[in-house]
Amino acid sequence: MTESVAPISQEDLARELRAQLAVITGGLAPDEYAQAWWDWYFNLARAPGKQAELAQSAFQAVADNFSFAAKAAAGKPVAPAIDDKRFAADAWNQWPFNVMARGYLNWERLVNETTTQVPGLTGRSADLVKFSSQQVLEAASPANHLLANPELLELTREQSGQNLLAGFRNWLEDADSMLHHKPPTGAGEFRVGENIAATPGKVVFRNDLIELIQYAAATPSVHAEPILIVPAWIMKFYILDLSPRNSLVRYLVDQGHTVFMISWKNPNEADRNLGMDDYHNLGIRAALDAVGAIVPNAQVHAVGYCIGGTLLSIAVADMARRGDERLASMTLLAAQTDFSEPGELSVFISPSQLDMLEAVMHKAGVLSSDKMGASFALLRSQDLLWKPMVNTYLKGKREKLNDLMAWNSDGTRMPWRMHSEYLKQLYLQNDLAAGRFKVNGNPISLSAITLPMFVLGTEADHVAPWRSTYKVRALTRSTDYTFALVSAGHNGGIVCGPENPKRRFRQLTWNDVDTSLTAERWLEAAALQQGSWWPSWSAWLAAHSGGPDAPPPPLGNLAAGYGCLGDAPGDYVRQR
């Protein structure tokens, strides 16, 4: 007797085909790129003026190539460019390398001119054409290839090829790490709970999604109002508790604050159906209940980082809807609430692209950290892909990991349902900014938020562009609102230590609901300050707290059901 096989639905078949296609394309949607290039070709074909400009530019590029080659052939060193750091070394001034570099730069300029400012080309198509052409251009750069790079050839001659042998060993190590899911070489020097994520504390609550860490007091008295930090679940929380000099947690407890930290579980296939409501209910709401039981009769300063800040905004709006007044303030660090301008990540956000990603996640149940990391690397392929490859495999130099780099290699996964909801409802549909987002079936509005707010953006952020994070001012109704902008990027701008002469920041406060400025006007009005933003934020927290004269609360509250379950940093952070 044969068993009947359930028929495969058309939807399941389409999803499976997309998942298989994603293996070949690296998760990119080929139909969308094909449509973008066809859109480019069609509009360029209808623009004789643009064609004439390109023809003239092409002629000038060819003429410049011949002219430059003639000068270089005369034997006198000639620099291929004045202000391009890729070809700044004197070795690039010699023939034939200067000719190759000059030809590449002319070709690069021509490609950029050809693929930009095409009349009639839609913004979406223009972004995809620019993104894909940039990948080709950077891959073709002579600086990224041994035989075309005189610096690499000279290094190889000086070392009798030892750099290439060392690079091959590095490649074998990296291949082994990738195949066997090992941390990168050098990451073993940073041990969670020993020299990173080492601020003393206890796990005081655990459920199926979070562990809640309460850190031990470092001062004889503290501010009465505790701080609850909501990190992003796309990363492990200890980016905010790295080595002691870079630990925001340690800095806060040293300033007399009682700090609680959410540590998210690293989900696996069994957690595929965890959704946004689960992250809200089992995450922030459960954590706030625990904090309230351990430190009763005190309002809480809530802090959200990256998408943890987005979730915090959702939770605070829901609390406002329910009349929950347990919060004293909210701080958003590099967190978006309006996704109408998501920045460079927009190339990965579209219905077609999300269908591809959803197919991959549905099959595996989760989205792995290496796939997320690969997408971010493509946005900065020269700095995050090609330069490290040249240094590691051609120069044979293994970059020594610091605490932030070691943390970055310790990635997390995201469950299928949550990530699909997050991308579709927030990035694609912008439901949160539009007032359509629902929590447990109830619509929420950011305009219900009236708490004191401290919002921070970072200048070089390609994950949450600062002009996008700035938009939360217009969405909320805070009468005590501070926006700060710090130098560096999404992670480096946040993790900068209390004393950092390389950092600078701007800050401006409004004490009413209606005053606002455009992002550009704000940039002009906010005075530039040198150093880390940490002391300024600490002063802001202190100004919104009672005096630091309260006795430190006990770690946990066994009578209320929140006993100590183990030492910080807990178990969830160690999950791989």
XYZ file of C-alpha atoms in Angstrom:
576
model
C 0.000 0.000 0.000
C 1.555 3.296 -1.068
C 1.351 6.431 1.023
C -0.280 9.435 -0.536
C 1.929 12.471 -0.981
C 0.424 15.851 -0.248
C 0.424 18.030 -3.357
C 2.769 20.996 -3.418
C 0.922 24.260 -3.647
C 1.829 26.806 -6.293
C 2.904 29.226 -3.543
C 5.223 26.643 -1.961
C 6.709 25.788 -5.337
C 7.349 29.448 -6.143
C 8.931 29.962 -2.735
C 11.191 26.943 -3.214
C 12.290 28.145 -6.638
C 13.114 31.576 -5.212
C 15.122 29.960 -2.418
C 17.114 27.918 -4.925
C 17.674 30.984 -7.089
C 18.887 32.928 -4.049
C 21.725 30.425 -3.659
C 22.993 31.430 -7.104
C 22.410 35.175 -6.844
C 23.530 35.619 -3.247
C 19.983 36.523 -2.221
C 19.569 39.341 -4.747
C 16.430 39.418 -6.891
C 17.621 39.064 -10.516
C 14.288 40.104 -12.045
C 14.461 43.471 -10.324
C 18.000 44.155 -11.525
C 17.108 43.043 -15.040
C 14.139 45.416 -15.001
C 16.334 48.244 -13.688
C 18.893 47.813 -16.468
C 16.172 47.569 -19.076
C 14.662 50.776 -17.670
C 18.101 52.399 -17.947
C 18.604 51.217 -21.526
C 15.108 52.238 -22.643
C 15.387 55.740 -21.185
C 18.931 56.245 -22.430
C 17.800 55.234 -25.919
C 15.167 57.993 -25.780
C 17.613 60.671 -24.645
C 19.700 61.890 -27.605
C 21.087 64.732 -25.521
C 22.455 62.327 -22.936
C 23.817 60.102 -25.686
C 25.665 63.048 -27.211
C 27.159 63.929 -23.822
C 28.304 60.349 -23.330
C 29.782 60.145 -26.799
C 31.773 63.304 -26.133
C 32.897 61.970 -22.738
C 33.941 58.665 -24.297
C 35.970 60.469 -26.945
C 37.638 62.608 -24.284
C 38.423 59.513 -22.196
C 40.026 57.716 -25.152
C 42.004 60.827 -26.078
C 43.158 61.242 -22.498
C 44.229 57.588 -22.376
C 46.388 57.960 -25.496
C 47.827 61.287 -24.349
C 48.658 59.974 -20.895
C 50.159 56.769 -22.309
C 52.439 58.842 -24.569
C 53.688 60.867 -21.586
C 54.210 57.731 -19.513
C 56.092 55.986 -22.359
C 58.648 58.803 -22.356
C 60.033 57.320 -19.143
C 59.277 60.194 -16.789
C 57.162 59.242 -13.742
C 53.624 60.546 -14.138
C 50.950 60.252 -11.453
C 47.675 58.744 -12.740
C 45.588 60.859 -10.332
C 46.017 63.671 -7.864
C 43.439 62.907 -5.190
C 42.687 59.159 -5.432
C 44.120 57.338 -2.429
C 43.996 53.995 -4.220
C 46.790 55.140 -6.549
C 48.596 57.627 -4.309
C 51.808 55.622 -3.756
C 54.848 56.536 -5.876
C 54.857 53.026 -7.351
C 51.744 53.940 -9.330
C 53.667 56.720 -11.120
C 55.661 54.200 -13.156
C 54.786 52.712 -16.519
C 52.752 50.583 -17.222
C 50.904 50.783 -13.926
C 50.146 54.486 -14.227
C 48.661 53.833 -17.664
C 46.446 51.042 -16.296
C 45.344 53.184 -13.373
C 44.613 56.174 -15.614
C 42.637 54.019 -18.022
C 40.664 52.523 -15.164
C 39.850 55.956 -13.700
C 38.638 57.240 -17.074
C 36.513 54.131 -17.504
C 35.153 54.508 -13.971
C 34.145 58.125 -14.624
C 32.515 57.175 -17.905
C 30.514 54.330 -16.322
C 29.347 56.611 -13.506
C 28.305 59.267 -16.013
C 26.554 56.664 -18.142
C 24.548 55.203 -15.274
C 23.520 58.430 -13.526
C 21.270 61.361 -14.381
C 19.539 59.496 -17.208
C 16.335 61.410 -18.084
C 13.204 59.454 -17.188
C 14.985 56.802 -15.129
C 13.026 56.015 -11.951
C 14.723 56.485 -8.611
C 14.514 52.783 -7.786
C 16.061 51.734 -11.083
C 18.744 54.404 -10.761
C 19.718 53.096 -7.308
C 19.951 49.487 -8.502
C 21.918 50.398 -11.621
C 24.328 52.480 -9.559
C 24.703 49.753 -6.936
C 25.345 46.918 -9.384
C 27.685 48.941 -11.606
C 29.657 49.984 -8.521
C 30.224 46.330 -7.627
C 31.715 45.715 -11.078
C 33.867 48.842 -10.945
C 35.355 48.030 -7.571
C 35.990 44.419 -8.547
C 37.871 45.617 -11.636
C 40.126 48.116 -9.856
C 43.837 47.449 -10.584
C 44.511 48.108 -6.891
C 42.688 44.875 -6.040
C 44.739 42.536 -8.248
C 48.266 41.257 -7.769
C 49.572 41.538 -11.341
C 48.137 45.026 -11.833
C 49.245 46.490 -8.496
C 52.909 47.605 -8.337
C 52.808 47.887 -4.553
C 51.832 44.231 -4.270
C 54.414 43.156 -6.819
C 57.183 45.046 -5.020
C 56.109 43.555 -1.700
C 56.152 40.090 -3.233
C 59.660 40.697 -4.634
C 60.965 41.999 -1.309
C 59.557 39.061 0.617
C 60.367 36.446 -2.057
C 56.708 35.479 -2.177
C 56.362 34.893 1.558
C 53.426 37.330 1.649
C 51.530 35.111 -0.796
C 52.300 31.998 1.256
C 51.092 33.774 4.381
C 48.011 34.926 2.492
C 47.288 31.380 1.365
C 47.542 30.201 4.973
C 45.146 32.966 5.952
C 42.756 31.840 3.234
C 42.894 28.233 4.446
C 42.192 29.386 8.007
C 39.240 31.500 6.899
C 37.849 28.732 4.697
C 38.059 26.299 7.611
C 36.358 28.806 9.918
C 33.561 29.358 7.411
C 32.992 25.663 6.677
C 33.008 24.649 10.336
C 31.300 27.794 11.680
C 34.263 28.793 13.809
C 34.965 32.345 14.993
C 37.600 34.207 12.958
C 41.276 33.981 13.822
C 42.086 36.170 16.808
C 38.551 36.262 18.187
C 39.575 33.797 20.876
C 41.518 36.548 22.612
C 38.203 38.131 23.568
C 36.319 35.906 25.986
C 32.747 36.751 26.902
C 32.432 37.151 30.645
C 36.192 37.609 31.112
C 37.613 40.563 29.177
C 34.470 41.601 27.312
C 30.879 41.572 28.609
C 32.544 41.461 32.014
C 30.707 44.119 34.023
C 29.589 42.335 37.226
C 25.921 41.508 37.528
C 23.298 38.774 37.688
C 20.674 37.322 35.387
C 17.466 38.094 37.266
C 14.879 36.911 34.736
C 14.688 34.473 31.837
C 11.964 33.436 29.428
C 11.943 31.832 25.971
C 13.224 35.009 24.300
C 15.260 37.087 26.737
C 17.497 37.058 29.738
C 17.412 40.205 31.859
C 20.713 41.231 33.406
C 20.913 43.516 36.419
C 24.368 44.997 36.933
C 25.870 45.394 40.377
C 26.160 48.903 41.742
C 29.620 50.499 41.581
C 28.846 53.436 43.858
C 27.656 53.581 47.496
C 24.469 55.370 46.419
C 22.606 55.575 43.123
C 19.955 57.504 41.230
C 16.549 56.130 42.188
C 15.466 55.693 38.559
C 16.917 52.532 36.920
C 17.914 52.294 33.260
C 16.584 49.544 30.984
C 18.587 49.043 27.779
C 16.965 47.381 24.762
C 19.693 46.366 22.294
C 19.021 45.187 18.772
C 18.321 41.483 18.369
C 20.316 41.605 15.136
C 23.401 41.818 17.378
C 24.532 40.535 20.748
C 24.026 43.009 23.553
C 27.645 43.241 24.633
C 28.457 45.818 21.998
C 27.378 48.056 24.887
C 29.598 46.164 27.337
C 32.883 45.611 25.526
C 36.266 45.970 27.210
C 36.081 48.242 30.271
C 37.344 51.348 28.436
C 34.606 50.937 25.792
C 31.774 49.673 27.983
C 28.750 51.941 28.109
C 27.279 49.722 30.827
C 30.332 50.084 33.060
C 30.349 53.837 32.483
C 26.705 54.131 33.520
C 27.090 52.133 36.720
C 30.200 54.160 37.541
C 28.015 57.287 37.223
C 25.643 55.951 39.863
C 22.942 54.347 37.694
C 21.214 51.018 38.220
C 21.382 49.335 34.818
C 19.304 46.485 33.404
C 20.103 44.941 30.018
C 18.006 42.719 27.762
C 19.997 39.839 26.286
C 18.098 38.333 23.357
C 18.070 34.620 22.649
C 19.871 33.601 19.464
C 16.911 31.953 17.688
C 17.043 28.708 15.766
C 14.697 26.935 13.378
C 12.307 26.046 16.221
C 11.738 29.774 16.805
C 10.691 30.498 13.228
C 7.202 31.679 14.215
C 8.269 34.284 16.752
C 6.828 37.593 15.550
C 7.019 41.283 16.383
C 4.366 40.931 19.084
C 6.469 38.229 20.734
C 9.497 40.519 20.780
C 7.300 43.190 22.320
C 5.515 40.996 24.878
C 8.284 38.569 25.853
C 10.922 41.275 25.446
C 10.228 44.819 26.557
C 6.986 44.257 28.491
C 8.393 41.288 30.399
C 11.609 43.170 31.137
C 9.736 46.248 32.397
C 7.631 44.078 34.704
C 10.804 42.601 36.157
C 12.512 45.979 36.593
C 9.402 47.345 38.304
C 9.351 44.443 40.751
C 13.066 44.704 41.567
C 13.125 48.515 41.824
C 9.553 49.343 42.897
C 8.039 52.805 43.022
C 10.519 54.287 40.542
C 10.118 55.318 36.959
C 12.499 53.833 34.390
C 14.809 55.429 31.828
C 14.362 53.321 28.685
C 17.177 53.147 26.118
C 16.944 51.527 22.693
C 19.769 50.891 20.239
C 19.307 50.301 16.481
C 16.210 48.154 15.862
C 15.966 47.776 19.626
C 15.202 51.493 19.596
C 12.543 50.948 16.947
C 10.942 48.284 19.132
C 11.207 50.584 22.146
C 9.381 53.335 20.230
C 6.633 50.847 19.427
C 6.420 49.759 23.070
C 6.356 53.334 24.416
C 3.576 54.280 21.988
C 1.614 51.239 23.158
C 2.229 52.180 26.788
C 0.898 55.664 26.057
C -2.193 54.108 24.483
C -2.760 52.031 27.628
C -2.013 54.873 30.042
C 1.107 53.130 31.390
C 3.315 55.772 33.044
C 6.236 53.672 34.249
C 8.833 55.459 32.110
C 10.752 58.604 33.078
C 12.364 59.123 29.649
C 13.375 57.372 26.464
C 16.679 57.444 24.604
C 17.040 56.284 21.012
C 20.529 55.472 19.727
C 20.829 55.212 15.923
C 17.230 54.014 15.701
C 14.728 54.619 12.904
C 11.009 55.184 13.279
C 10.301 56.671 9.847
C 11.552 54.374 7.087
C 10.634 56.530 4.105
C 14.335 57.217 3.544
C 16.211 54.105 4.712
C 19.430 55.151 3.001
C 21.722 52.707 1.234
C 19.821 49.716 2.594
C 17.014 50.655 0.225
C 18.677 48.599 -2.527
C 17.694 45.508 -0.528
C 14.139 46.649 0.209
C 11.427 46.012 -2.375
C 8.568 43.520 -2.804
C 10.654 41.373 -5.153
C 13.731 41.483 -2.959
C 11.725 40.693 0.171
C 10.102 37.748 -1.589
C 13.590 36.340 -2.204
C 14.644 36.943 1.400
C 11.402 35.547 2.763
C 11.886 32.378 0.704
C 15.372 31.882 2.111
C 14.206 32.496 5.684
C 11.101 30.329 5.340
C 13.178 27.375 4.241
C 15.755 27.724 7.033
C 13.406 29.178 9.643
C 15.925 31.920 10.420
C 18.144 34.419 8.649
C 21.779 33.732 9.474
C 24.222 36.445 10.471
C 26.613 35.686 7.599
C 23.912 36.532 5.044
C 23.199 39.820 6.812
C 26.915 40.562 7.016
C 27.384 39.909 3.307
C 24.664 42.424 2.455
C 26.250 45.118 4.615
C 29.660 44.379 3.068
C 28.302 45.020 -0.432
C 27.246 48.516 0.615
C 30.896 49.314 1.398
C 32.564 46.732 -0.805
C 35.867 48.575 -1.218
C 36.377 49.062 2.528
C 34.628 45.956 3.859
C 35.363 43.429 1.100
C 38.210 44.254 -1.286
C 40.600 46.072 1.040
C 40.488 43.325 3.706
C 40.936 40.660 0.992
C 43.991 42.406 -0.437
C 45.537 42.876 3.011
C 44.795 39.352 4.211
C 45.392 37.209 1.118
C 47.822 39.203 -1.056
C 49.821 41.142 1.528
C 49.597 38.258 3.978
C 48.764 40.568 6.868
C 46.131 39.447 9.298
C 44.478 42.482 10.884
C 44.531 42.217 14.640
C 41.001 42.131 16.000
C 39.884 44.656 18.582
C 36.940 44.203 20.922
C 34.437 45.739 18.503
C 35.651 43.554 15.611
C 35.479 40.440 17.781
C 31.914 41.344 18.759
C 31.029 41.888 15.098
C 32.091 38.334 14.270
C 29.781 36.942 16.972
C 26.588 37.217 14.965
C 22.989 36.284 15.663
C 20.103 34.901 13.664
C 16.613 36.286 13.202
C 13.386 34.243 13.038
C 11.482 34.106 9.767
C 8.173 35.548 10.921
C 9.603 38.468 12.902
C 12.012 39.560 10.188
C 9.352 39.301 7.494
C 6.948 41.404 9.551
C 9.666 43.919 10.377
C 10.753 44.420 6.783
C 7.278 44.490 5.269
C 5.467 46.587 7.864
C 8.255 49.024 8.667
C 10.703 49.254 5.771
C 8.347 48.525 2.900
C 5.043 49.981 4.126
C 6.330 52.455 6.754
C 3.358 51.558 8.953
C 4.875 52.891 12.159
C 5.348 56.445 10.897
C 1.946 56.349 9.185
C 0.100 55.278 12.352
C -0.946 51.895 10.909
C 1.278 49.643 13.011
C -0.542 47.362 15.459
C 0.588 45.894 18.761
C -1.399 42.830 19.816
C -4.059 43.875 17.330
C -4.306 47.491 18.523
C -3.132 50.394 16.353
C -0.576 52.691 17.929
C 0.592 56.214 17.173
C 3.990 57.715 17.907
C 2.221 61.040 18.426
C 1.065 59.694 21.801
C 4.659 59.817 23.082
C 5.220 62.863 25.311
C 8.185 61.651 27.389
C 11.489 63.524 27.619
C 13.542 62.211 24.703
C 17.240 62.008 23.885
C 17.810 60.932 20.279
C 21.230 60.230 18.805
C 22.257 59.822 15.184
C 25.680 59.069 13.693
C 27.159 60.945 10.754
C 28.402 58.003 8.680
C 25.547 55.619 9.406
C 24.577 53.410 6.445
C 22.170 51.318 8.561
C 20.103 54.107 10.133
C 21.023 57.367 8.338
C 20.952 60.272 10.755
C 18.510 62.304 8.680
C 16.132 59.374 8.990
C 16.564 59.073 12.772
C 16.046 62.834 13.021
C 12.468 62.461 11.731
C 11.178 61.103 15.037
C 10.903 64.715 16.244
C 7.986 65.347 13.905
C 6.297 62.058 14.835
C 6.281 62.485 18.632
C 4.977 65.193 20.989
C 7.798 65.556 23.474
C 8.144 68.930 25.211
C 11.665 68.036 26.325
C 13.497 66.844 23.261
C 17.246 66.629 22.574
C 18.828 65.508 19.319
C 22.556 64.808 19.112
C 24.716 63.887 16.150
C 28.035 62.137 16.675
C 30.890 61.522 14.248
C 31.683 58.008 12.922
C 29.258 55.254 11.962
C 26.462 53.073 13.278
C 28.590 51.176 15.788
C 31.748 53.264 16.156
C 29.733 56.389 16.897
C 27.943 54.702 19.795
C 30.907 52.781 21.208
C 33.421 55.560 21.705
C 34.299 55.555 25.417
C 33.820 58.514 27.774
C 37.056 60.155 26.605
C 37.728 60.096 22.893
C 39.577 63.015 21.262
C 38.830 61.597 17.802
C 35.077 62.015 18.274
C 32.943 65.130 18.010
C 29.233 65.723 18.358
C 26.512 68.360 18.010
C 23.523 68.704 20.300
C 20.407 70.846 20.461
C 17.434 70.798 22.847
C 13.837 71.996 22.414
C 11.538 72.602 25.381
C 8.258 72.732 23.504
C 6.264 70.530 21.150
C 6.226 72.560 17.971
C 9.732 73.956 17.454
C 11.618 72.061 14.813
C 14.143 72.575 12.034
C 14.974 70.805 8.832
C 17.926 68.465 9.187
C 20.146 70.880 7.276
C 19.094 73.857 9.417
C 19.622 71.809 12.550
C 23.152 70.998 11.363
C 23.862 74.701 11.029
C 22.329 75.607 14.394
C 23.829 72.893 16.621
C 27.248 73.858 17.955
C 30.116 71.449 17.389
C 31.644 69.947 20.530
C 34.828 67.906 20.721
C 35.021 64.570 22.488
C 32.620 61.789 23.405
C 28.876 62.291 23.733
C 28.709 59.946 26.752
C 29.274 62.621 29.438
C 26.659 64.881 27.855
C 24.084 62.086 27.846
C 25.016 61.117 31.396
C 24.379 64.716 32.473
C 21.022 64.616 30.657
C 20.049 61.413 32.486
C 21.105 62.899 35.818
C 19.028 66.026 35.141
C 15.980 63.805 34.553
C 16.580 61.721 37.680
C 16.502 62.212 41.384
C 19.761 62.906 43.171
C 22.285 60.054 43.395
C 21.457 59.466 47.042
C 19.327 56.316 46.995
C 20.680 53.028 48.359
C 21.539 50.511 45.591
C 18.698 48.041 45.088
C 19.360 44.338 45.734
C 20.180 42.123 42.778
C 16.853 40.557 41.951
C 13.786 40.199 44.160
C 13.204 36.593 45.105
C 9.987 37.421 46.950
C 8.536 38.841 43.726
C 9.715 35.872 41.670
C 12.899 37.385 40.275
C 15.750 35.491 41.866
C 19.338 35.429 40.623
C 19.641 32.784 37.904
C 23.373 33.075 37.319
C 26.179 35.508 36.735
C 26.230 38.084 33.967
C 26.485 37.945 31.005
C 24.208 34.887 31.168
C 23.641 31.937 28.848
C 21.811 33.409 25.844
C 24.762 35.593 24.831
C 26.940 32.475 24.502
C 24.612 30.777 22.030
C 26.057 30.368 18.539
